Amino acid sequence: MRGLSEGSARLVLLDGVTLLHPEDAVFDGMLEGWGRQQLGGRRLQPDTVRGRQQLVRRFGKFTNAYPWQWSAADVDEWMTYLISELRRAESTIRGYQTTLRLFCDYITSPHYQWPQECEARFGTHPVQICHEWNTAAHLVDYEGDPDRRPMTREEIQLFLDYADDQVERAIRLGRKGALAAYRDATVFKAIYGWGLRCTETSKLDTTDWYRNPKAPELGRFGSLHVRYGKRTKGSPPRRRTVLSVMPWAVEAVEDYIVNVRPRYAAADSSPALWLTERGGRLQAREIEDRFAAYRDALGLDKELVPHCLRHIVSA
């Protein structure tokens, strides 16, 4: 209909149709309209939209009430439950609160006509339930687990040496996993050498390496174009170029590309830098699992994850 905003009540609910379960239908319509508004107007990613919708449904199930019946006290009770019983992190709590605030902004906006729709059907209207006094403020840049720390130089050296040892061990024993072990050892060197996240590493292609005129000695591996950097909600992956500063890491990657990767069956047909024996692309979860296996075998701190390879502390 002309003049109506994307996601408005009249675009979601059919005029003149008697709803069998009006409360459920209107709640579903609110979520559908909110999804349309985020996908169409704000160009958010479908996964982001679905996650937000699911969270709102969880809140509705917790309150056992509909959005036009919610109050600030419901937020207080849910936050108490999330913190005291589920022990959710501060950043998670703030993310939940932000989602609820955005949903309430949508259903209370006169542009989308949900207040009028609720008044006509239920004699009441939704209100904003997230306010300054019952939500957490974002006051610091990092809100992660304080137990999460960078790896020391000794830990990194121990870890990378152990990864190399797995290659030699597989070759010595004649095991099938020698190629995978070599690949994984190179993966961890790349994460450390170029400061990569697991997803960024997984998504690399062989064509992502470029020359750096200021470091001709590194050949075609003078810089790395990261195409799948960490995204912000609703935005595409961020791209960045990382200069190669560790010649030994360049040597490791070049040796893998020249001598090891061609042994994979899909080497000629797949652009992926890190291949699997079945011809697929190595996934971020597989990198995390292999890191955990090596970490535990060495008896290192269980709080360490691949992300800890991106930073080091002086020993």
PDB file of C-alpha atoms in Angstrom:
ATOM      1  CA  MET A   1       0.000   0.000   0.000  1.00  0.00           C
ATOM      2  CA  ARG A   2       1.246   3.457  -0.837  1.00  0.00           C
ATOM      3  CA  GLY A   3       2.574   5.631   1.954  1.00  0.00           C
ATOM      4  CA  LEU A   4       3.096   2.761   4.402  1.00  0.00           C
ATOM      5  CA  SER A   5       6.508   2.025   5.897  1.00  0.00           C
ATOM      6  CA  GLU A   6       8.038  -1.396   5.323  1.00  0.00           C
ATOM      7  CA  GLY A   7       6.969  -3.585   8.244  1.00  0.00           C
ATOM      8  CA  SER A   8       3.841  -1.593   9.151  1.00  0.00           C
ATOM      9  CA  ALA A   9       0.906  -3.417  10.730  1.00  0.00           C
ATOM     10  CA  ARG A  10      -1.396  -2.915   7.745  1.00  0.00           C
ATOM     11  CA  LEU A  11       1.147  -4.549   5.432  1.00  0.00           C
ATOM     12  CA  VAL A  12       1.509  -7.573   7.701  1.00  0.00           C
ATOM     13  CA  LEU A  13      -2.045  -8.146   8.931  1.00  0.00           C
ATOM     14  CA  LEU A  14      -4.902  -8.533   6.462  1.00  0.00           C
ATOM     15  CA  ASP A  15      -7.700  -5.970   6.827  1.00  0.00           C
ATOM     16  CA  GLY A  16     -11.178  -7.355   7.462  1.00  0.00           C
ATOM     17  CA  VAL A  17      -9.948 -10.836   8.376  1.00  0.00           C
ATOM     18  CA  THR A  18     -11.058 -12.234  11.724  1.00  0.00           C
ATOM     19  CA  LEU A  19      -8.104 -13.799  13.506  1.00  0.00           C
ATOM     20  CA  LEU A  20      -8.689 -17.136  15.229  1.00  0.00           C
ATOM     21  CA  HIS A  21      -6.024 -16.390  17.859  1.00  0.00           C
ATOM     22  CA  PRO A  22      -5.571 -12.628  17.632  1.00  0.00           C
ATOM     23  CA  GLU A  23      -2.921 -12.305  20.363  1.00  0.00           C
ATOM     24  CA  ASP A  24      -0.616 -14.890  18.783  1.00  0.00           C
ATOM     25  CA  ALA A  25      -1.313 -13.554  15.284  1.00  0.00           C
ATOM     26  CA  VAL A  26      -0.463  -9.982  16.239  1.00  0.00           C
ATOM     27  CA  PHE A  27       2.724 -11.043  18.061  1.00  0.00           C
ATOM     28  CA  ASP A  28       3.775 -13.088  15.016  1.00  0.00           C
ATOM     29  CA  GLY A  29       2.898 -10.131  12.802  1.00  0.00           C
ATOM     30  CA  MET A  30       5.060  -7.816  14.884  1.00  0.00           C
ATOM     31  CA  LEU A  31       8.029 -10.128  14.516  1.00  0.00           C
ATOM     32  CA  GLU A  32       7.445 -10.566  10.787  1.00  0.00           C
ATOM     33  CA  GLY A  33       7.087  -6.818  10.270  1.00  0.00           C
ATOM     34  CA  TRP A  34      10.203  -6.156  12.339  1.00  0.00           C
ATOM     35  CA  GLY A  35      12.056  -8.649  10.183  1.00  0.00           C
ATOM     36  CA  ARG A  36      10.912  -6.889   7.009  1.00  0.00           C
ATOM     37  CA  GLN A  37      11.957  -3.510   8.406  1.00  0.00           C
ATOM     38  CA  GLN A  38      15.434  -4.789   9.278  1.00  0.00           C
ATOM     39  CA  LEU A  39      15.971  -6.684   6.024  1.00  0.00           C
ATOM     40  CA  GLY A  40      14.515  -4.073   3.718  1.00  0.00           C
ATOM     41  CA  GLY A  41      15.116  -0.747   5.382  1.00  0.00           C
ATOM     42  CA  ARG A  42      18.282  -1.414   7.369  1.00  0.00           C
ATOM     43  CA  ARG A  43      19.824  -4.077   5.093  1.00  0.00           C
ATOM     44  CA  LEU A  44      20.734  -6.348   7.989  1.00  0.00           C
ATOM     45  CA  GLN A  45      21.944  -9.912   7.471  1.00  0.00           C
ATOM     46  CA  PRO A  46      19.208 -12.606   7.593  1.00  0.00           C
ATOM     47  CA  ASP A  47      21.043 -14.486  10.358  1.00  0.00           C
ATOM     48  CA  THR A  48      21.133 -11.329  12.479  1.00  0.00           C
ATOM     49  CA  VAL A  49      17.410 -10.773  11.972  1.00  0.00           C
ATOM     50  CA  ARG A  50      16.495 -14.368  12.806  1.00  0.00           C
ATOM     51  CA  GLY A  51      18.627 -14.301  15.935  1.00  0.00           C
ATOM     52  CA  ARG A  52      16.921 -11.135  17.143  1.00  0.00           C
ATOM     53  CA  GLN A  53      13.458 -12.532  16.455  1.00  0.00           C
ATOM     54  CA  GLN A  54      14.273 -15.722  18.357  1.00  0.00           C
ATOM     55  CA  LEU A  55      15.505 -13.705  21.329  1.00  0.00           C
ATOM     56  CA  VAL A  56      12.271 -11.694  21.467  1.00  0.00           C
ATOM     57  CA  ARG A  57      10.275 -14.930  21.393  1.00  0.00           C
ATOM     58  CA  ARG A  58      12.364 -16.265  24.277  1.00  0.00           C
ATOM     59  CA  PHE A  59      11.600 -13.154  26.270  1.00  0.00           C
ATOM     60  CA  GLY A  60       7.894 -13.502  25.470  1.00  0.00           C
ATOM     61  CA  LYS A  61       7.964 -17.120  26.619  1.00  0.00           C
ATOM     62  CA  PHE A  62       9.742 -16.103  29.842  1.00  0.00           C
ATOM     63  CA  THR A  63       7.150 -13.438  30.665  1.00  0.00           C
ATOM     64  CA  ASN A  64       4.214 -15.560  29.469  1.00  0.00           C
ATOM     65  CA  ALA A  65       2.767 -12.310  28.133  1.00  0.00           C
ATOM     66  CA  TYR A  66       2.430 -10.410  24.882  1.00  0.00           C
ATOM     67  CA  PRO A  67       4.440  -7.307  23.905  1.00  0.00           C
ATOM     68  CA  TRP A  68       1.589  -4.906  24.670  1.00  0.00           C
ATOM     69  CA  GLN A  69       1.525  -6.369  28.195  1.00  0.00           C
ATOM     70  CA  TRP A  70       5.261  -6.154  28.899  1.00  0.00           C
ATOM     71  CA  SER A  71       6.688  -3.812  31.527  1.00  0.00           C
ATOM     72  CA  ALA A  72      10.110  -2.713  32.775  1.00  0.00           C
ATOM     73  CA  ALA A  73       9.674  -5.125  35.686  1.00  0.00           C
ATOM     74  CA  ASP A  74       9.677  -8.013  33.203  1.00  0.00           C
ATOM     75  CA  VAL A  75      13.111  -6.904  32.014  1.00  0.00           C
ATOM     76  CA  ASP A  76      14.368  -6.774  35.609  1.00  0.00           C
ATOM     77  CA  GLU A  77      13.143 -10.320  36.301  1.00  0.00           C
ATOM     78  CA  TRP A  78      14.664 -11.681  33.087  1.00  0.00           C
ATOM     79  CA  MET A  79      18.003 -10.011  33.745  1.00  0.00           C
ATOM     80  CA  THR A  80      18.062 -11.466  37.265  1.00  0.00           C
ATOM     81  CA  TYR A  81      17.407 -14.922  35.812  1.00  0.00           C
ATOM     82  CA  LEU A  82      20.080 -14.556  33.121  1.00  0.00           C
ATOM     83  CA  ILE A  83      22.709 -13.302  35.555  1.00  0.00           C
ATOM     84  CA  SER A  84      22.058 -15.336  38.697  1.00  0.00           C
ATOM     85  CA  GLU A  85      20.971 -18.653  37.161  1.00  0.00           C
ATOM     86  CA  LEU A  86      22.382 -18.772  33.636  1.00  0.00           C
ATOM     87  CA  ARG A  87      25.426 -16.624  34.472  1.00  0.00           C
ATOM     88  CA  ARG A  88      25.444 -14.814  31.143  1.00  0.00           C
ATOM     89  CA  ALA A  89      28.378 -12.486  30.429  1.00  0.00           C
ATOM     90  CA  GLU A  90      28.059  -8.717  30.662  1.00  0.00           C
ATOM     91  CA  SER A  91      28.399  -8.285  26.900  1.00  0.00           C
ATOM     92  CA  THR A  92      25.694 -10.924  26.311  1.00  0.00           C
ATOM     93  CA  ILE A  93      23.324  -9.200  28.728  1.00  0.00           C
ATOM     94  CA  ARG A  94      23.839  -5.861  27.014  1.00  0.00           C
ATOM     95  CA  GLY A  95      23.238  -7.463  23.612  1.00  0.00           C
ATOM     96  CA  TYR A  96      19.927  -8.936  24.810  1.00  0.00           C
ATOM     97  CA  GLN A  97      18.848  -5.589  26.206  1.00  0.00           C
ATOM     98  CA  THR A  98      19.741  -3.816  22.967  1.00  0.00           C
ATOM     99  CA  THR A  99      17.634  -6.276  20.973  1.00  0.00           C
ATOM    100  CA  LEU A 100      14.620  -5.774  23.249  1.00  0.00           C
ATOM    101  CA  ARG A 101      15.020  -2.004  23.069  1.00  0.00           C
ATOM    102  CA  LEU A 102      15.114  -2.085  19.267  1.00  0.00           C
ATOM    103  CA  PHE A 103      12.032  -4.292  19.101  1.00  0.00           C
ATOM    104  CA  CYS A 104      10.141  -1.989  21.456  1.00  0.00           C
ATOM    105  CA  ASP A 105      11.245   1.032  19.430  1.00  0.00           C
ATOM    106  CA  TYR A 106       9.708  -0.639  16.401  1.00  0.00           C
ATOM    107  CA  ILE A 107       6.353  -1.657  17.930  1.00  0.00           C
ATOM    108  CA  THR A 108       5.877   1.694  19.714  1.00  0.00           C
ATOM    109  CA  SER A 109       6.673   3.810  16.651  1.00  0.00           C
ATOM    110  CA  PRO A 110       3.592   5.459  15.113  1.00  0.00           C
ATOM    111  CA  HIS A 111       5.157   4.931  11.675  1.00  0.00           C
ATOM    112  CA  TYR A 112       4.415   1.191  11.861  1.00  0.00           C
ATOM    113  CA  GLN A 113       0.893   1.500  13.344  1.00  0.00           C
ATOM    114  CA  TRP A 114       1.241  -1.228  15.958  1.00  0.00           C
ATOM    115  CA  PRO A 115       0.081   1.048  18.836  1.00  0.00           C
ATOM    116  CA  GLN A 116      -3.140   1.797  16.945  1.00  0.00           C
ATOM    117  CA  GLU A 117      -3.608  -1.867  16.051  1.00  0.00           C
ATOM    118  CA  CYS A 118      -3.221  -2.973  19.675  1.00  0.00           C
ATOM    119  CA  GLU A 119      -5.540  -0.257  20.964  1.00  0.00           C
ATOM    120  CA  ALA A 120      -8.223  -1.344  18.511  1.00  0.00           C
ATOM    121  CA  ARG A 121      -7.884  -5.043  19.273  1.00  0.00           C
ATOM    122  CA  PHE A 122      -6.859  -5.230  22.944  1.00  0.00           C
ATOM    123  CA  GLY A 123      -7.600  -1.816  24.438  1.00  0.00           C
ATOM    124  CA  THR A 124      -3.956  -1.158  25.279  1.00  0.00           C
ATOM    125  CA  HIS A 125      -0.673  -0.485  23.486  1.00  0.00           C
ATOM    126  CA  PRO A 126       2.992  -1.500  23.793  1.00  0.00           C
ATOM    127  CA  VAL A 127       5.519   0.711  25.604  1.00  0.00           C
ATOM    128  CA  GLN A 128       9.298   0.926  25.729  1.00  0.00           C
ATOM    129  CA  ILE A 129      10.462  -1.334  28.568  1.00  0.00           C
ATOM    130  CA  CYS A 130      14.229  -0.803  28.329  1.00  0.00           C
ATOM    131  CA  HIS A 131      15.434   2.381  29.977  1.00  0.00           C
ATOM    132  CA  GLU A 132      18.659   3.844  31.358  1.00  0.00           C
ATOM    133  CA  TRP A 133      17.923   2.603  34.868  1.00  0.00           C
ATOM    134  CA  ASN A 134      17.379  -1.071  33.959  1.00  0.00           C
ATOM    135  CA  THR A 135      19.930  -1.657  31.182  1.00  0.00           C
ATOM    136  CA  ALA A 136      23.704  -1.925  31.133  1.00  0.00           C
ATOM    137  CA  ALA A 137      25.792   0.817  29.554  1.00  0.00           C
ATOM    138  CA  HIS A 138      28.675   0.039  27.203  1.00  0.00           C
ATOM    139  CA  LEU A 139      31.484   1.765  29.102  1.00  0.00           C
ATOM    140  CA  VAL A 140      34.597  -0.159  28.047  1.00  0.00           C
ATOM    141  CA  ASP A 141      35.946  -1.378  24.695  1.00  0.00           C
ATOM    142  CA  TYR A 142      36.632  -4.945  25.879  1.00  0.00           C
ATOM    143  CA  GLU A 143      34.102  -6.915  27.876  1.00  0.00           C
ATOM    144  CA  GLY A 144      35.469 -10.413  27.417  1.00  0.00           C
ATOM    145  CA  ASP A 145      36.437 -12.925  30.063  1.00  0.00           C
ATOM    146  CA  PRO A 146      39.305 -11.431  32.133  1.00  0.00           C
ATOM    147  CA  ASP A 147      40.791 -14.938  32.362  1.00  0.00           C
ATOM    148  CA  ARG A 148      41.368 -14.844  28.585  1.00  0.00           C
ATOM    149  CA  ARG A 149      44.934 -13.714  28.049  1.00  0.00           C
ATOM    150  CA  PRO A 150      47.502 -13.615  25.240  1.00  0.00           C
ATOM    151  CA  MET A 151      49.949 -16.476  24.917  1.00  0.00           C
ATOM    152  CA  THR A 152      53.504 -15.979  26.092  1.00  0.00           C
ATOM    153  CA  ARG A 153      56.412 -16.345  23.686  1.00  0.00           C
ATOM    154  CA  GLU A 154      57.373 -19.610  25.378  1.00  0.00           C
ATOM    155  CA  GLU A 155      53.842 -20.981  25.015  1.00  0.00           C
ATOM    156  CA  ILE A 156      53.711 -20.037  21.331  1.00  0.00           C
ATOM    157  CA  GLN A 157      57.086 -21.619  20.641  1.00  0.00           C
ATOM    158  CA  LEU A 158      56.077 -24.757  22.531  1.00  0.00           C
ATOM    159  CA  PHE A 159      52.765 -24.922  20.664  1.00  0.00           C
ATOM    160  CA  LEU A 160      54.238 -24.425  17.184  1.00  0.00           C
ATOM    161  CA  ASP A 161      57.028 -26.920  17.881  1.00  0.00           C
ATOM    162  CA  TYR A 162      54.444 -29.471  18.977  1.00  0.00           C
ATOM    163  CA  ALA A 163      52.452 -28.883  15.765  1.00  0.00           C
ATOM    164  CA  ASP A 164      55.601 -29.527  13.709  1.00  0.00           C
ATOM    165  CA  ASP A 165      56.308 -32.660  15.759  1.00  0.00           C
ATOM    166  CA  GLN A 166      52.920 -34.076  14.765  1.00  0.00           C
ATOM    167  CA  VAL A 167      53.956 -33.908  11.117  1.00  0.00           C
ATOM    168  CA  GLU A 168      57.196 -35.773  11.748  1.00  0.00           C
ATOM    169  CA  ARG A 169      55.406 -38.303  13.934  1.00  0.00           C
ATOM    170  CA  ALA A 170      52.767 -39.022  11.281  1.00  0.00           C
ATOM    171  CA  ILE A 171      55.441 -39.462   8.600  1.00  0.00           C
ATOM    172  CA  ARG A 172      57.570 -41.680  10.824  1.00  0.00           C
ATOM    173  CA  LEU A 173      54.631 -43.939  11.651  1.00  0.00           C
ATOM    174  CA  GLY A 174      53.370 -43.952   8.072  1.00  0.00           C
ATOM    175  CA  ARG A 175      50.031 -42.532   9.080  1.00  0.00           C
ATOM    176  CA  LYS A 176      47.470 -41.058   6.715  1.00  0.00           C
ATOM    177  CA  GLY A 177      47.219 -37.750   8.583  1.00  0.00           C
ATOM    178  CA  ALA A 178      50.608 -36.347   7.629  1.00  0.00           C
ATOM    179  CA  LEU A 179      49.142 -33.921   5.075  1.00  0.00           C
ATOM    180  CA  ALA A 180      46.529 -32.650   7.532  1.00  0.00           C
ATOM    181  CA  ALA A 181      49.126 -32.297  10.268  1.00  0.00           C
ATOM    182  CA  TYR A 182      51.386 -30.254   7.976  1.00  0.00           C
ATOM    183  CA  ARG A 183      48.443 -28.107   6.897  1.00  0.00           C
ATOM    184  CA  ASP A 184      47.391 -27.469  10.492  1.00  0.00           C
ATOM    185  CA  ALA A 185      50.923 -26.573  11.577  1.00  0.00           C
ATOM    186  CA  THR A 186      51.027 -24.004   8.760  1.00  0.00           C
ATOM    187  CA  VAL A 187      47.557 -22.715   9.670  1.00  0.00           C
ATOM    188  CA  PHE A 188      48.700 -21.862  13.196  1.00  0.00           C
ATOM    189  CA  LYS A 189      51.828 -20.171  11.881  1.00  0.00           C
ATOM    190  CA  ALA A 190      49.642 -18.067   9.567  1.00  0.00           C
ATOM    191  CA  ILE A 191      47.313 -17.097  12.421  1.00  0.00           C
ATOM    192  CA  TYR A 192      50.302 -15.977  14.460  1.00  0.00           C
ATOM    193  CA  GLY A 193      52.280 -14.448  11.592  1.00  0.00           C
ATOM    194  CA  TRP A 194      49.455 -12.298  10.193  1.00  0.00           C
ATOM    195  CA  GLY A 195      47.257 -11.846  13.272  1.00  0.00           C
ATOM    196  CA  LEU A 196      44.250 -13.709  11.866  1.00  0.00           C
ATOM    197  CA  ARG A 197      40.996 -14.926  13.363  1.00  0.00           C
ATOM    198  CA  CYS A 198      39.830 -18.486  12.692  1.00  0.00           C
ATOM    199  CA  THR A 199      37.104 -17.492  10.239  1.00  0.00           C
ATOM    200  CA  GLU A 200      39.467 -15.145   8.418  1.00  0.00           C
ATOM    201  CA  THR A 201      41.984 -17.961   8.151  1.00  0.00           C
ATOM    202  CA  SER A 202      39.426 -20.497   6.954  1.00  0.00           C
ATOM    203  CA  LYS A 203      38.177 -18.197   4.176  1.00  0.00           C
ATOM    204  CA  LEU A 204      41.604 -17.499   2.666  1.00  0.00           C
ATOM    205  CA  ASP A 205      42.208 -18.375  -0.988  1.00  0.00           C
ATOM    206  CA  THR A 206      45.518 -18.913  -2.744  1.00  0.00           C
ATOM    207  CA  THR A 207      44.933 -15.659  -4.666  1.00  0.00           C
ATOM    208  CA  ASP A 208      44.817 -13.524  -1.513  1.00  0.00           C
ATOM    209  CA  TRP A 209      48.602 -13.036  -1.428  1.00  0.00           C
ATOM    210  CA  TYR A 210      50.161  -9.985  -3.062  1.00  0.00           C
ATOM    211  CA  ARG A 211      53.592  -8.471  -3.574  1.00  0.00           C
ATOM    212  CA  ASN A 212      54.823  -5.626  -1.395  1.00  0.00           C
ATOM    213  CA  PRO A 213      57.141  -3.227  -3.300  1.00  0.00           C
ATOM    214  CA  LYS A 214      58.847  -2.364  -0.029  1.00  0.00           C
ATOM    215  CA  ALA A 215      59.662  -6.023   0.679  1.00  0.00           C
ATOM    216  CA  PRO A 216      60.593  -7.557  -2.686  1.00  0.00           C
ATOM    217  CA  GLU A 217      62.495 -10.335  -0.920  1.00  0.00           C
ATOM    218  CA  LEU A 218      59.147 -11.839   0.152  1.00  0.00           C
ATOM    219  CA  GLY A 219      58.035 -12.356  -3.444  1.00  0.00           C
ATOM    220  CA  ARG A 220      54.300 -12.791  -3.939  1.00  0.00           C
ATOM    221  CA  PHE A 221      53.782 -13.163  -0.193  1.00  0.00           C
ATOM    222  CA  GLY A 222      54.573  -9.567   0.762  1.00  0.00           C
ATOM    223  CA  SER A 223      51.018  -8.850   1.907  1.00  0.00           C
ATOM    224  CA  LEU A 224      47.785 -10.697   2.619  1.00  0.00           C
ATOM    225  CA  HIS A 225      44.322  -9.470   1.628  1.00  0.00           C
ATOM    226  CA  VAL A 226      41.834 -10.565   4.306  1.00  0.00           C
ATOM    227  CA  ARG A 227      38.375 -10.544   2.732  1.00  0.00           C
ATOM    228  CA  TYR A 228      36.326 -11.957   5.591  1.00  0.00           C
ATOM    229  CA  GLY A 229      37.275  -9.777   8.537  1.00  0.00           C
ATOM    230  CA  LYS A 230      35.075  -9.469  11.593  1.00  0.00           C
ATOM    231  CA  ARG A 231      31.807  -7.791  10.712  1.00  0.00           C
ATOM    232  CA  THR A 232      29.648  -5.512  12.783  1.00  0.00           C
ATOM    233  CA  LYS A 233      25.975  -6.443  13.074  1.00  0.00           C
ATOM    234  CA  GLY A 234      24.158  -5.737   9.858  1.00  0.00           C
ATOM    235  CA  SER A 235      27.284  -5.030   7.827  1.00  0.00           C
ATOM    236  CA  PRO A 236      29.245  -7.176   5.351  1.00  0.00           C
ATOM    237  CA  PRO A 237      32.633  -8.640   6.347  1.00  0.00           C
ATOM    238  CA  ARG A 238      35.365  -6.055   6.688  1.00  0.00           C
ATOM    239  CA  ARG A 239      38.335  -6.224   4.351  1.00  0.00           C
ATOM    240  CA  ARG A 240      41.880  -5.343   5.266  1.00  0.00           C
ATOM    241  CA  THR A 241      45.404  -5.823   3.975  1.00  0.00           C
ATOM    242  CA  VAL A 242      48.042  -7.192   6.352  1.00  0.00           C
ATOM    243  CA  LEU A 243      51.717  -6.719   5.551  1.00  0.00           C
ATOM    244  CA  SER A 244      54.025  -9.713   5.987  1.00  0.00           C
ATOM    245  CA  VAL A 245      56.539  -8.998   8.751  1.00  0.00           C
ATOM    246  CA  MET A 246      57.738 -12.487   9.687  1.00  0.00           C
ATOM    247  CA  PRO A 247      59.886 -14.046   6.915  1.00  0.00           C
ATOM    248  CA  TRP A 248      59.834 -17.452   8.599  1.00  0.00           C
ATOM    249  CA  ALA A 249      56.021 -17.467   8.433  1.00  0.00           C
ATOM    250  CA  VAL A 250      56.186 -16.556   4.738  1.00  0.00           C
ATOM    251  CA  GLU A 251      58.569 -19.478   4.158  1.00  0.00           C
ATOM    252  CA  ALA A 252      56.166 -21.847   5.927  1.00  0.00           C
ATOM    253  CA  VAL A 253      53.159 -20.759   3.843  1.00  0.00           C
ATOM    254  CA  GLU A 254      55.110 -20.810   0.586  1.00  0.00           C
ATOM    255  CA  ASP A 255      56.405 -24.314   1.318  1.00  0.00           C
ATOM    256  CA  TYR A 256      52.859 -25.478   2.055  1.00  0.00           C
ATOM    257  CA  ILE A 257      51.473 -23.984  -1.177  1.00  0.00           C
ATOM    258  CA  VAL A 258      54.297 -25.307  -3.366  1.00  0.00           C
ATOM    259  CA  ASN A 259      54.920 -28.746  -1.860  1.00  0.00           C
ATOM    260  CA  VAL A 260      51.934 -29.822   0.244  1.00  0.00           C
ATOM    261  CA  ARG A 261      48.712 -28.302  -1.065  1.00  0.00           C
ATOM    262  CA  PRO A 262      49.159 -29.822  -4.577  1.00  0.00           C
ATOM    263  CA  ARG A 263      48.885 -33.283  -2.983  1.00  0.00           C
ATOM    264  CA  TYR A 264      45.236 -32.682  -2.145  1.00  0.00           C
ATOM    265  CA  ALA A 265      42.785 -34.039  -4.692  1.00  0.00           C
ATOM    266  CA  ALA A 266      40.932 -30.738  -5.031  1.00  0.00           C
ATOM    267  CA  ALA A 267      44.063 -28.592  -5.380  1.00  0.00           C
ATOM    268  CA  ASP A 268      43.366 -27.771  -9.047  1.00  0.00           C
ATOM    269  CA  SER A 269      39.624 -27.215  -8.718  1.00  0.00           C
ATOM    270  CA  SER A 270      39.290 -25.311  -5.427  1.00  0.00           C
ATOM    271  CA  PRO A 271      40.592 -21.811  -4.672  1.00  0.00           C
ATOM    272  CA  ALA A 272      40.688 -22.519  -0.919  1.00  0.00           C
ATOM    273  CA  LEU A 273      44.098 -22.173   0.667  1.00  0.00           C
ATOM    274  CA  TRP A 274      43.455 -24.782   3.347  1.00  0.00           C
ATOM    275  CA  LEU A 275      41.934 -27.934   1.882  1.00  0.00           C
ATOM    276  CA  THR A 276      40.567 -31.083   3.486  1.00  0.00           C
ATOM    277  CA  GLU A 277      41.070 -34.631   2.263  1.00  0.00           C
ATOM    278  CA  ARG A 278      37.489 -34.652   0.985  1.00  0.00           C
ATOM    279  CA  GLY A 279      38.148 -31.615  -1.167  1.00  0.00           C
ATOM    280  CA  GLY A 280      36.368 -29.078   1.016  1.00  0.00           C
ATOM    281  CA  ARG A 281      37.539 -25.943   2.746  1.00  0.00           C
ATOM    282  CA  LEU A 282      38.948 -26.246   6.267  1.00  0.00           C
ATOM    283  CA  GLN A 283      36.367 -24.750   8.634  1.00  0.00           C
ATOM    284  CA  ALA A 284      36.911 -22.429  11.589  1.00  0.00           C
ATOM    285  CA  ARG A 285      35.516 -25.030  13.996  1.00  0.00           C
ATOM    286  CA  GLU A 286      38.074 -27.564  12.800  1.00  0.00           C
ATOM    287  CA  ILE A 287      40.871 -25.078  13.481  1.00  0.00           C
ATOM    288  CA  GLU A 288      39.510 -24.466  16.974  1.00  0.00           C
ATOM    289  CA  ASP A 289      39.214 -28.195  17.671  1.00  0.00           C
ATOM    290  CA  ARG A 290      42.774 -28.938  16.535  1.00  0.00           C
ATOM    291  CA  PHE A 291      44.106 -26.042  18.607  1.00  0.00           C
ATOM    292  CA  ALA A 292      42.283 -27.385  21.682  1.00  0.00           C
ATOM    293  CA  ALA A 293      43.687 -30.887  21.097  1.00  0.00           C
ATOM    294  CA  TYR A 294      47.271 -29.596  20.905  1.00  0.00           C
ATOM    295  CA  ARG A 295      46.757 -27.247  23.845  1.00  0.00           C
ATOM    296  CA  ASP A 296      45.402 -30.009  26.064  1.00  0.00           C
ATOM    297  CA  ALA A 297      48.139 -32.424  25.004  1.00  0.00           C
ATOM    298  CA  LEU A 298      50.717 -29.869  26.143  1.00  0.00           C
ATOM    299  CA  GLY A 299      48.886 -29.185  29.411  1.00  0.00           C
ATOM    300  CA  LEU A 300      48.468 -25.475  28.634  1.00  0.00           C
ATOM    301  CA  ASP A 301      45.847 -23.212  30.183  1.00  0.00           C
ATOM    302  CA  LYS A 302      42.386 -24.293  28.981  1.00  0.00           C
ATOM    303  CA  GLU A 303      41.383 -20.635  28.672  1.00  0.00           C
ATOM    304  CA  LEU A 304      43.704 -20.349  25.662  1.00  0.00           C
ATOM    305  CA  VAL A 305      42.013 -20.335  22.246  1.00  0.00           C
ATOM    306  CA  PRO A 306      43.306 -19.670  18.710  1.00  0.00           C
ATOM    307  CA  HIS A 307      42.511 -15.987  19.157  1.00  0.00           C
ATOM    308  CA  CYS A 308      45.248 -15.884  21.809  1.00  0.00           C
ATOM    309  CA  LEU A 309      47.803 -16.540  19.059  1.00  0.00           C
ATOM    310  CA  ARG A 310      47.028 -13.100  17.633  1.00  0.00           C
ATOM    311  CA  HIS A 311      48.674 -11.383  20.601  1.00  0.00           C
ATOM    312  CA  ILE A 312      51.653 -12.215  22.777  1.00  0.00           C
ATOM    313  CA  VAL A 313      52.964 -11.020  26.101  1.00  0.00           C
ATOM    314  CA  SER A 314      56.620 -10.691  27.018  1.00  0.00           C
ATOM    315  CA  ALA A 315      57.878 -13.539  29.150  1.00  0.00           C
TER     316      ALA A 315
END
